[in-house]
XYZ file of N, CA, C and O in Angstrom:
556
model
N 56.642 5.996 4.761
C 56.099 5.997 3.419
C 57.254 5.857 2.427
O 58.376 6.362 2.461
N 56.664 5.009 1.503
C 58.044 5.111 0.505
C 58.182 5.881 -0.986
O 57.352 6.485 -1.665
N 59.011 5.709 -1.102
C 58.792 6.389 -2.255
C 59.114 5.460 -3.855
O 60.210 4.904 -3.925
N 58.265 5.347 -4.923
C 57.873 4.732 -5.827
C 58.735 5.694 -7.320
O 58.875 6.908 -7.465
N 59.220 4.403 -8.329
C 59.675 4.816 -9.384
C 59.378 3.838 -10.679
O 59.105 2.641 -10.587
N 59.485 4.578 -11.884
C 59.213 3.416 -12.996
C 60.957 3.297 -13.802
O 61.797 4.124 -14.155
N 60.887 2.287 -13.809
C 62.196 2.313 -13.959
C 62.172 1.599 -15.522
O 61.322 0.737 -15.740
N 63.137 1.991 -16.595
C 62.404 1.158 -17.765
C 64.068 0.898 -18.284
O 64.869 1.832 -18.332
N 64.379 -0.322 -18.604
C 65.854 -0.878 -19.122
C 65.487 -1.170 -20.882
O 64.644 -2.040 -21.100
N 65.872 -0.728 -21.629
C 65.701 -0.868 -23.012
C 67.477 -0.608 -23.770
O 68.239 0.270 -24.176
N 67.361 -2.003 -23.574
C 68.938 -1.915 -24.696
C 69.262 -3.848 -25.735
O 68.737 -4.947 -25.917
N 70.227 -3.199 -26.005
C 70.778 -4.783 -27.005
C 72.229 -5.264 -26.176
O 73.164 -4.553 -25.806
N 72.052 -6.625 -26.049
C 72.847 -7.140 -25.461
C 73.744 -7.864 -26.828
O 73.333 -7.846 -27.988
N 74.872 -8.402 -26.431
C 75.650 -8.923 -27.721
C 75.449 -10.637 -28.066
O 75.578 -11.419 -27.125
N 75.177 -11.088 -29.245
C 74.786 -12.506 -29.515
C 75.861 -13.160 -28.586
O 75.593 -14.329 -28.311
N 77.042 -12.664 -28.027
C 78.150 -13.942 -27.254
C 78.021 -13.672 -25.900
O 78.942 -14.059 -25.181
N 76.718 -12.870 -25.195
C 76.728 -12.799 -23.984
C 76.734 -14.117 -23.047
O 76.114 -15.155 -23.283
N 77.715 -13.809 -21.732
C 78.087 -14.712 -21.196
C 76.383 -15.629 -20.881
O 75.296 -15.066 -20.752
N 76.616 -16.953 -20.833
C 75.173 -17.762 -20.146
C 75.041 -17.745 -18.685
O 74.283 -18.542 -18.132
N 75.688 -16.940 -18.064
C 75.928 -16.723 -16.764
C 74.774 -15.194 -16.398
O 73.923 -15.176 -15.509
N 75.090 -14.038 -17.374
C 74.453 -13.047 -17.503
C 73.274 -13.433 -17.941
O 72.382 -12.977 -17.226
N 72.907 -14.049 -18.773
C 71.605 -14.340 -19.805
C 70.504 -15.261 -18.445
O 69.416 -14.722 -18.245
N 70.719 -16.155 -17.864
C 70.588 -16.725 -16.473
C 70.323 -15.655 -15.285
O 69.257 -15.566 -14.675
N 70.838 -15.298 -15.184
C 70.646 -14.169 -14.338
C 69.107 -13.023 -14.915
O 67.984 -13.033 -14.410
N 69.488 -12.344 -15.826
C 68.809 -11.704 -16.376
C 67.206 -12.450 -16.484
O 66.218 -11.935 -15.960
N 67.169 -13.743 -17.257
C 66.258 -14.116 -17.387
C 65.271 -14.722 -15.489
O 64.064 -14.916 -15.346
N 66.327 -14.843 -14.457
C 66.036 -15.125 -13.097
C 65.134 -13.754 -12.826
O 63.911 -13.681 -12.705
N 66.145 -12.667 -12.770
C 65.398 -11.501 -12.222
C 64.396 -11.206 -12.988
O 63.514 -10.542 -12.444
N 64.219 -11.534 -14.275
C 62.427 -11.658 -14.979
C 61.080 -12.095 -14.684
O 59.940 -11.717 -14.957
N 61.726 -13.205 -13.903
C 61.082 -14.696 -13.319
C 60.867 -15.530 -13.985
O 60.027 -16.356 -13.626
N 61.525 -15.667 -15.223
C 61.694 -16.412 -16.323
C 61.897 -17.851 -16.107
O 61.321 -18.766 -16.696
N 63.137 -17.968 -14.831
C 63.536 -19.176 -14.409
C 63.452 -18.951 -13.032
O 63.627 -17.925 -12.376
N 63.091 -20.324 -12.643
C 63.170 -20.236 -10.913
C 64.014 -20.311 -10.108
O 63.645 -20.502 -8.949
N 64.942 -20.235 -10.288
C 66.700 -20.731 -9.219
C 67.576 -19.711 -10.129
O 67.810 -19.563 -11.329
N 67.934 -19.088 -8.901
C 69.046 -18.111 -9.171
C 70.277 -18.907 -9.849
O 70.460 -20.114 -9.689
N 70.865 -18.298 -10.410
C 72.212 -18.754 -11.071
C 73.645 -18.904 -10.332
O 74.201 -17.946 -9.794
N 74.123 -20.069 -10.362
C 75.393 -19.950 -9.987
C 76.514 -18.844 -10.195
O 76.884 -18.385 -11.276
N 76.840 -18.611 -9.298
C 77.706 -17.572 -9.419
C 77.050 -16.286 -9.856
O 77.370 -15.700 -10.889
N 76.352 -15.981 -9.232
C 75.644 -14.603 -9.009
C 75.637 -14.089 -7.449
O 74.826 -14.622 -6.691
N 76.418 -13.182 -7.001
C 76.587 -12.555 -6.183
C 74.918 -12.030 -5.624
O 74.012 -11.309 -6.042
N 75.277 -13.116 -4.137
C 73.746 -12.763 -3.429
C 73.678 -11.592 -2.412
O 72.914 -11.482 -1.454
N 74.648 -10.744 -2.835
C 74.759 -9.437 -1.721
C 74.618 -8.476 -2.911
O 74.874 -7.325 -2.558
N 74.328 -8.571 -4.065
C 74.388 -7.732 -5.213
C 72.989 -8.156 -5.752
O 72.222 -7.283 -6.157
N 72.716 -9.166 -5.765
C 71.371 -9.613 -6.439
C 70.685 -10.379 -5.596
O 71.041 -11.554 -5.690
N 69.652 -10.155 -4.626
C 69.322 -10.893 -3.462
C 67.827 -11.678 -3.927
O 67.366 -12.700 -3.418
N 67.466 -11.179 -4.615
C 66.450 -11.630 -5.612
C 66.250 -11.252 -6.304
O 67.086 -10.422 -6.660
N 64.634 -11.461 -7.501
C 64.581 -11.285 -8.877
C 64.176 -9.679 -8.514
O 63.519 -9.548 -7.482
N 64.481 -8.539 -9.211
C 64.192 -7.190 -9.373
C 63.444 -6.801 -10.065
O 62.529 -6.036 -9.760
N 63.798 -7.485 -11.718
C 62.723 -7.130 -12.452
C 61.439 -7.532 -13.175
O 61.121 -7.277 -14.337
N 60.552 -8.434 -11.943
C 59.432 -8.712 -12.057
C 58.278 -7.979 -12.355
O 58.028 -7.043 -11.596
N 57.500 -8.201 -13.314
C 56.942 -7.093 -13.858
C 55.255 -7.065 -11.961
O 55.029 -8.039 -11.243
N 54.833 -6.220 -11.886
C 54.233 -6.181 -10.396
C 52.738 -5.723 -11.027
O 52.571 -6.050 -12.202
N 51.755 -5.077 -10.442
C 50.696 -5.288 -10.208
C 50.092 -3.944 -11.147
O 49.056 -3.284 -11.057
N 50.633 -3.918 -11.576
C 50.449 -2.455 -13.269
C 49.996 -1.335 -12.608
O 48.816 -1.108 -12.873
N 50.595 -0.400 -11.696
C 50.648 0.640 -11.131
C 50.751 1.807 -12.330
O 50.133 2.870 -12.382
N 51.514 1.389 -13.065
C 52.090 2.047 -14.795
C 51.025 2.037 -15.414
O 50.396 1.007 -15.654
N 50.596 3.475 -15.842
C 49.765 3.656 -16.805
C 50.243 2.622 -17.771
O 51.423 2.660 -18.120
N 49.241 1.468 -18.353
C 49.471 0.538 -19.582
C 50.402 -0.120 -19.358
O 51.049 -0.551 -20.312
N 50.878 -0.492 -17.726
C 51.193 -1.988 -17.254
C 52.480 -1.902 -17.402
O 53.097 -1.203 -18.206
N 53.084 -2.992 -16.214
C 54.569 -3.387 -16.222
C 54.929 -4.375 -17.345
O 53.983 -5.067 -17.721
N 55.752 -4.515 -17.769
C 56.313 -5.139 -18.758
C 57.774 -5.561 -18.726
O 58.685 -4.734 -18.694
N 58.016 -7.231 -18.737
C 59.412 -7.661 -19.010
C 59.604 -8.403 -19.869
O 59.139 -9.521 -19.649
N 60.367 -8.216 -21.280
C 60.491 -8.473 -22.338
C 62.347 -8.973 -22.426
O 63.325 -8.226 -22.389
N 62.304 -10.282 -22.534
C 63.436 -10.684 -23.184
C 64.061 -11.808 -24.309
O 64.020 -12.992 -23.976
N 64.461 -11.559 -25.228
C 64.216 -12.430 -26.334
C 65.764 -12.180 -27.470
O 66.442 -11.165 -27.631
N 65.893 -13.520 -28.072
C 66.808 -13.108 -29.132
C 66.197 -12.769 -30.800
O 65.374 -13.458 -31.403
N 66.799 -11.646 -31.244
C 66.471 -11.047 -32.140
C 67.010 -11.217 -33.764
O 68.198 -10.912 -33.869
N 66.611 -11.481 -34.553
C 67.955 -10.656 -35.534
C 67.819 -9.435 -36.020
O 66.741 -9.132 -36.532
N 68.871 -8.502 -35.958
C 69.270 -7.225 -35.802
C 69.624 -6.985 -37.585
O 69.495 -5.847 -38.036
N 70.003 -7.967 -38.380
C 70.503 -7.603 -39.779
C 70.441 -8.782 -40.249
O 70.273 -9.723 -39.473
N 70.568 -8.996 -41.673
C 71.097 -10.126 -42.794
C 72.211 -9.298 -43.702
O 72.208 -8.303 -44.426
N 73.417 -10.548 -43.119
C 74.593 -9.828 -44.058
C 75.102 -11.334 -44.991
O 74.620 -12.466 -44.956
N 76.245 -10.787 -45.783
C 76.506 -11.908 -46.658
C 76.872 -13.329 -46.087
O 76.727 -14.431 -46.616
N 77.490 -12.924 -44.610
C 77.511 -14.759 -43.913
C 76.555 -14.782 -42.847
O 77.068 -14.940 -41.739
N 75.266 -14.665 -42.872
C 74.318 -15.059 -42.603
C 73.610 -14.034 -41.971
O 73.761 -12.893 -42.406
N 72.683 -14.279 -40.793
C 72.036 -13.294 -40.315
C 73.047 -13.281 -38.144
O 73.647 -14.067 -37.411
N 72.548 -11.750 -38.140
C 73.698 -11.296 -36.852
C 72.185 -11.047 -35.634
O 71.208 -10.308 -35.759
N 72.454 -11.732 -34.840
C 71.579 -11.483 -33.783
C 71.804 -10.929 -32.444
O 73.010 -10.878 -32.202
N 71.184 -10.565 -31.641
C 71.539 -9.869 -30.851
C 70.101 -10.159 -29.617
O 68.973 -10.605 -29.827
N 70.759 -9.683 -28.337
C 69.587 -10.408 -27.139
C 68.404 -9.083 -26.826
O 68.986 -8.077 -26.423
N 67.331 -8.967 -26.907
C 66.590 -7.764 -27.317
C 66.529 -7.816 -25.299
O 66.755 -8.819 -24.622
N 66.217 -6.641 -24.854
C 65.800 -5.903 -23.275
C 65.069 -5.268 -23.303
O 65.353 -4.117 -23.635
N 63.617 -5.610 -22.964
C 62.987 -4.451 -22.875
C 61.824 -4.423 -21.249
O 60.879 -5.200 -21.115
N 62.108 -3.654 -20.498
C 61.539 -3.914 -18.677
C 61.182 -2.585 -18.630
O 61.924 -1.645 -18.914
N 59.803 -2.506 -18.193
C 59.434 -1.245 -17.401
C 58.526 -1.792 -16.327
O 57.550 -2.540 -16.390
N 59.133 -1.201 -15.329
C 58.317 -1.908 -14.284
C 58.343 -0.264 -13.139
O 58.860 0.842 -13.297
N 57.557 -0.843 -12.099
C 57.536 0.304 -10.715
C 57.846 -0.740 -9.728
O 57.527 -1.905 -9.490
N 58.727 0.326 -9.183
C 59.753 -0.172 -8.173
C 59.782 1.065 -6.735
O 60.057 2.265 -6.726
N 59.412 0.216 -5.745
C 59.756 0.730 -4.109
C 61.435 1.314 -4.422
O 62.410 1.016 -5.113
N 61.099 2.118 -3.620
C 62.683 3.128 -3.309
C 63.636 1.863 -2.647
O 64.762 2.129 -3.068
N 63.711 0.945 -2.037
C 64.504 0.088 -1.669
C 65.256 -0.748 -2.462
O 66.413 -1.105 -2.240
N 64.608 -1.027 -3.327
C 65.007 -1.901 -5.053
C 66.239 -0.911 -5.892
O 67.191 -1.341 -6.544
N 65.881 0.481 -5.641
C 67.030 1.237 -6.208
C 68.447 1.077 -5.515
O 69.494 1.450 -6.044
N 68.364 0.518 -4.351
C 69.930 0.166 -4.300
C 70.567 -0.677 -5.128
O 71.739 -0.446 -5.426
N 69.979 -1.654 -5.571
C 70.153 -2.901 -6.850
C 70.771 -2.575 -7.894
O 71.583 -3.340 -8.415
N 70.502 -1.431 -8.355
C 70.217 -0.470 -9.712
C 71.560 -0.952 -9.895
O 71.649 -1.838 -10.746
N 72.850 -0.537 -9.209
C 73.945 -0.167 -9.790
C 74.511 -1.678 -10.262
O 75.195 -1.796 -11.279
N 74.131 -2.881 -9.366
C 74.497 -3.871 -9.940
C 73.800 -4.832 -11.124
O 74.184 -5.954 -11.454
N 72.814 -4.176 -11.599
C 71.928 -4.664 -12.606
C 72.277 -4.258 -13.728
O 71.908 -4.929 -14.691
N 73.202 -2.879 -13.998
C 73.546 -2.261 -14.398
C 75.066 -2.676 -14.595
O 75.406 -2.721 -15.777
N 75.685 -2.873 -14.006
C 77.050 -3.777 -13.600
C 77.144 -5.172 -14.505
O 78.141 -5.679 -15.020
N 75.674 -5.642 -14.518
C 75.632 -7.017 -15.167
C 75.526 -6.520 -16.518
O 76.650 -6.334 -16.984
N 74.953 -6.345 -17.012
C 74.675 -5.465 -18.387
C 75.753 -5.266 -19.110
O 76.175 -5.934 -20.055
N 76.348 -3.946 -18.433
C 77.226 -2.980 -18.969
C 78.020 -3.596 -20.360
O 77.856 -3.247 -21.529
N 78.946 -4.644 -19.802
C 79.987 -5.246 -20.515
C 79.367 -5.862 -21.714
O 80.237 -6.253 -22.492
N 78.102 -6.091 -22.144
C 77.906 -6.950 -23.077
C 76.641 -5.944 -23.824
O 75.886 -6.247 -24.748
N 76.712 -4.951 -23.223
C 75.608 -4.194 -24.080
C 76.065 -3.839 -26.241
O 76.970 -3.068 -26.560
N 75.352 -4.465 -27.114
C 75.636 -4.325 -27.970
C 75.802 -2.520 -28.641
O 76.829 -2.134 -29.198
N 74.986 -1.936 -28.495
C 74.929 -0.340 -28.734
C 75.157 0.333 -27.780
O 74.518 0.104 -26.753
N 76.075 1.312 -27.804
C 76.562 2.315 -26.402
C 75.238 3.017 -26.678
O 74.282 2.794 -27.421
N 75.574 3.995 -25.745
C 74.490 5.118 -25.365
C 73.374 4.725 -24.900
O 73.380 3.549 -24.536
N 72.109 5.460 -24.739
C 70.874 4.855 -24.141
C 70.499 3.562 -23.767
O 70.303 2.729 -24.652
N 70.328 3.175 -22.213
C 69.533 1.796 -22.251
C 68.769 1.926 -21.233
O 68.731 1.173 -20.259
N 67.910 3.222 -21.485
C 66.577 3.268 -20.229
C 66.484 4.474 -18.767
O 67.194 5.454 -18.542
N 65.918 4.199 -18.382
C 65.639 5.595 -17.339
C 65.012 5.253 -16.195
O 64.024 4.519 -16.232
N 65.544 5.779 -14.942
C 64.328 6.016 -13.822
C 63.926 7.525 -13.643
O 64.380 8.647 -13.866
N 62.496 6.740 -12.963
C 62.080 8.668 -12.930
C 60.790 8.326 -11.361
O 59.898 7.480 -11.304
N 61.103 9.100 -10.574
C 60.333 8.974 -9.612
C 59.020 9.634 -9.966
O 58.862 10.698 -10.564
N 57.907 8.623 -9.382
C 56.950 8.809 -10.345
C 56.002 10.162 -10.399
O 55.042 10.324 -11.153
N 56.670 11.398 -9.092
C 56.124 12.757 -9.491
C 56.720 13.468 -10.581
O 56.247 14.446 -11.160
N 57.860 12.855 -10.817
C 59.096 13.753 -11.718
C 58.276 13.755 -13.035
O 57.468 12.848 -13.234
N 58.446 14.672 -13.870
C 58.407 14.499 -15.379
C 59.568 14.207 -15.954
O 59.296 14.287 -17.152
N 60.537 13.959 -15.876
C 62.034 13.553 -16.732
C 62.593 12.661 -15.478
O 62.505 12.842 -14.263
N 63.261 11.529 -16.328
C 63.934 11.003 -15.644
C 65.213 10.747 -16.028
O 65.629 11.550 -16.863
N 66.065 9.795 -15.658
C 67.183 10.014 -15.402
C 67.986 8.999 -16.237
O 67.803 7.784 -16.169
N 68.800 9.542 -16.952
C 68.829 8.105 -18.108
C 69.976 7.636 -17.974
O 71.017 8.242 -17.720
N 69.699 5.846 -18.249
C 71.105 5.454 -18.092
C 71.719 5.522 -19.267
O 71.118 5.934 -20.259
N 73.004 5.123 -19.311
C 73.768 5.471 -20.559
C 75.130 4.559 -20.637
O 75.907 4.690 -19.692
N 75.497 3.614 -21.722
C 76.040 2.633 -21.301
C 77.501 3.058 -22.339
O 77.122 3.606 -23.373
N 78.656 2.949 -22.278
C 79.494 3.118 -22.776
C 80.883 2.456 -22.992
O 81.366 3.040 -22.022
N 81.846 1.779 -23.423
C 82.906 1.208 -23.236
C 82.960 0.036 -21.761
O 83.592 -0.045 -20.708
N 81.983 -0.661 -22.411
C 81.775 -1.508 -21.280
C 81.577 -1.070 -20.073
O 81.903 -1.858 -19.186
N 81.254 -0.316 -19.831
C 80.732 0.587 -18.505
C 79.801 1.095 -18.403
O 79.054 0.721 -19.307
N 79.131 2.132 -17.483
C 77.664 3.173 -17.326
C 78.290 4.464 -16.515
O 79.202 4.710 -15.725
N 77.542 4.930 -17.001
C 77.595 6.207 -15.997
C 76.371 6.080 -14.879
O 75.160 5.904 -15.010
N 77.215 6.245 -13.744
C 76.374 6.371 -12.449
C 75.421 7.356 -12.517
O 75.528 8.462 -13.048
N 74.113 6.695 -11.720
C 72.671 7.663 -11.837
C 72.664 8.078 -10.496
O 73.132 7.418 -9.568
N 72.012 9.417 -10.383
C 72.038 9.667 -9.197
C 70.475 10.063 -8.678
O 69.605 10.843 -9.066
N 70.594 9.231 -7.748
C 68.648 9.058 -7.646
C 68.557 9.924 -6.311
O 67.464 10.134 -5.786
């Protein structure tokens, strides 16, 4: 038997994110059909965050889009909006750390970008993104 989690990624990526990441990201959506060059297939073996069969009270959801974030005096500043909640088999959480890996470096706002929580838990476990890095979750 396995064990089941909702896993939800909510953060801002930076308007100069690499098109390598943005490709990727939008692959594991199912946005696009062919994995991206140069994406490590022992780290990303397929798409992860496909939204699945709405197990989630009020449905899986994968949201990705560019935004604008402000209007300043030389024009307007945009930024790549993330927003995924999906339920995920306990096997998919090995992924976590490299999905997270892809992210990290280009996340526009430190701190918060989402949570897993196994789906008896009431709190889950939040990620937290910082100086181009994350702090490891421990599931």
């Amino acid at each position: 038997m396995s064990d089941h989690y909702e896993v939800v990624f909510s953060c801002f990526l930076r308007h100069d994110t690499p098109a390598l990441v943005l490709a990727a990201l939008r692959w594991h959506m199912g946005m696009d059909d062919e994995d991206p060059d140069g994406l490590d297939p022992d780290n990303h073996p397929y798409p992860l965050l496909l939204p699945g069969d709405g197990r989630l009270p009020g449905g899986d959801i994968a949201s990705f889009r560019r935004t604008v974030q402000e209007f300043t005096a030389s024009g307007k500043r945009h930024e790549w909006e993330l927003f995924v909640r999906i339920y995920w088999v306990d096997d998919l959480t090995l992924h976590l750390d490299a999905l997270l890996e892809l992210m990290a470096p280009h996340v526009a706002r430190q701190g918060y970008g989402g949570y897993i929580r196994h789906e008896y838990d009431i709190e889950g476990k939040p990620f937290k993104f910082h100086d181009s890095t994350y702090d490891p979750v421990e599931i």
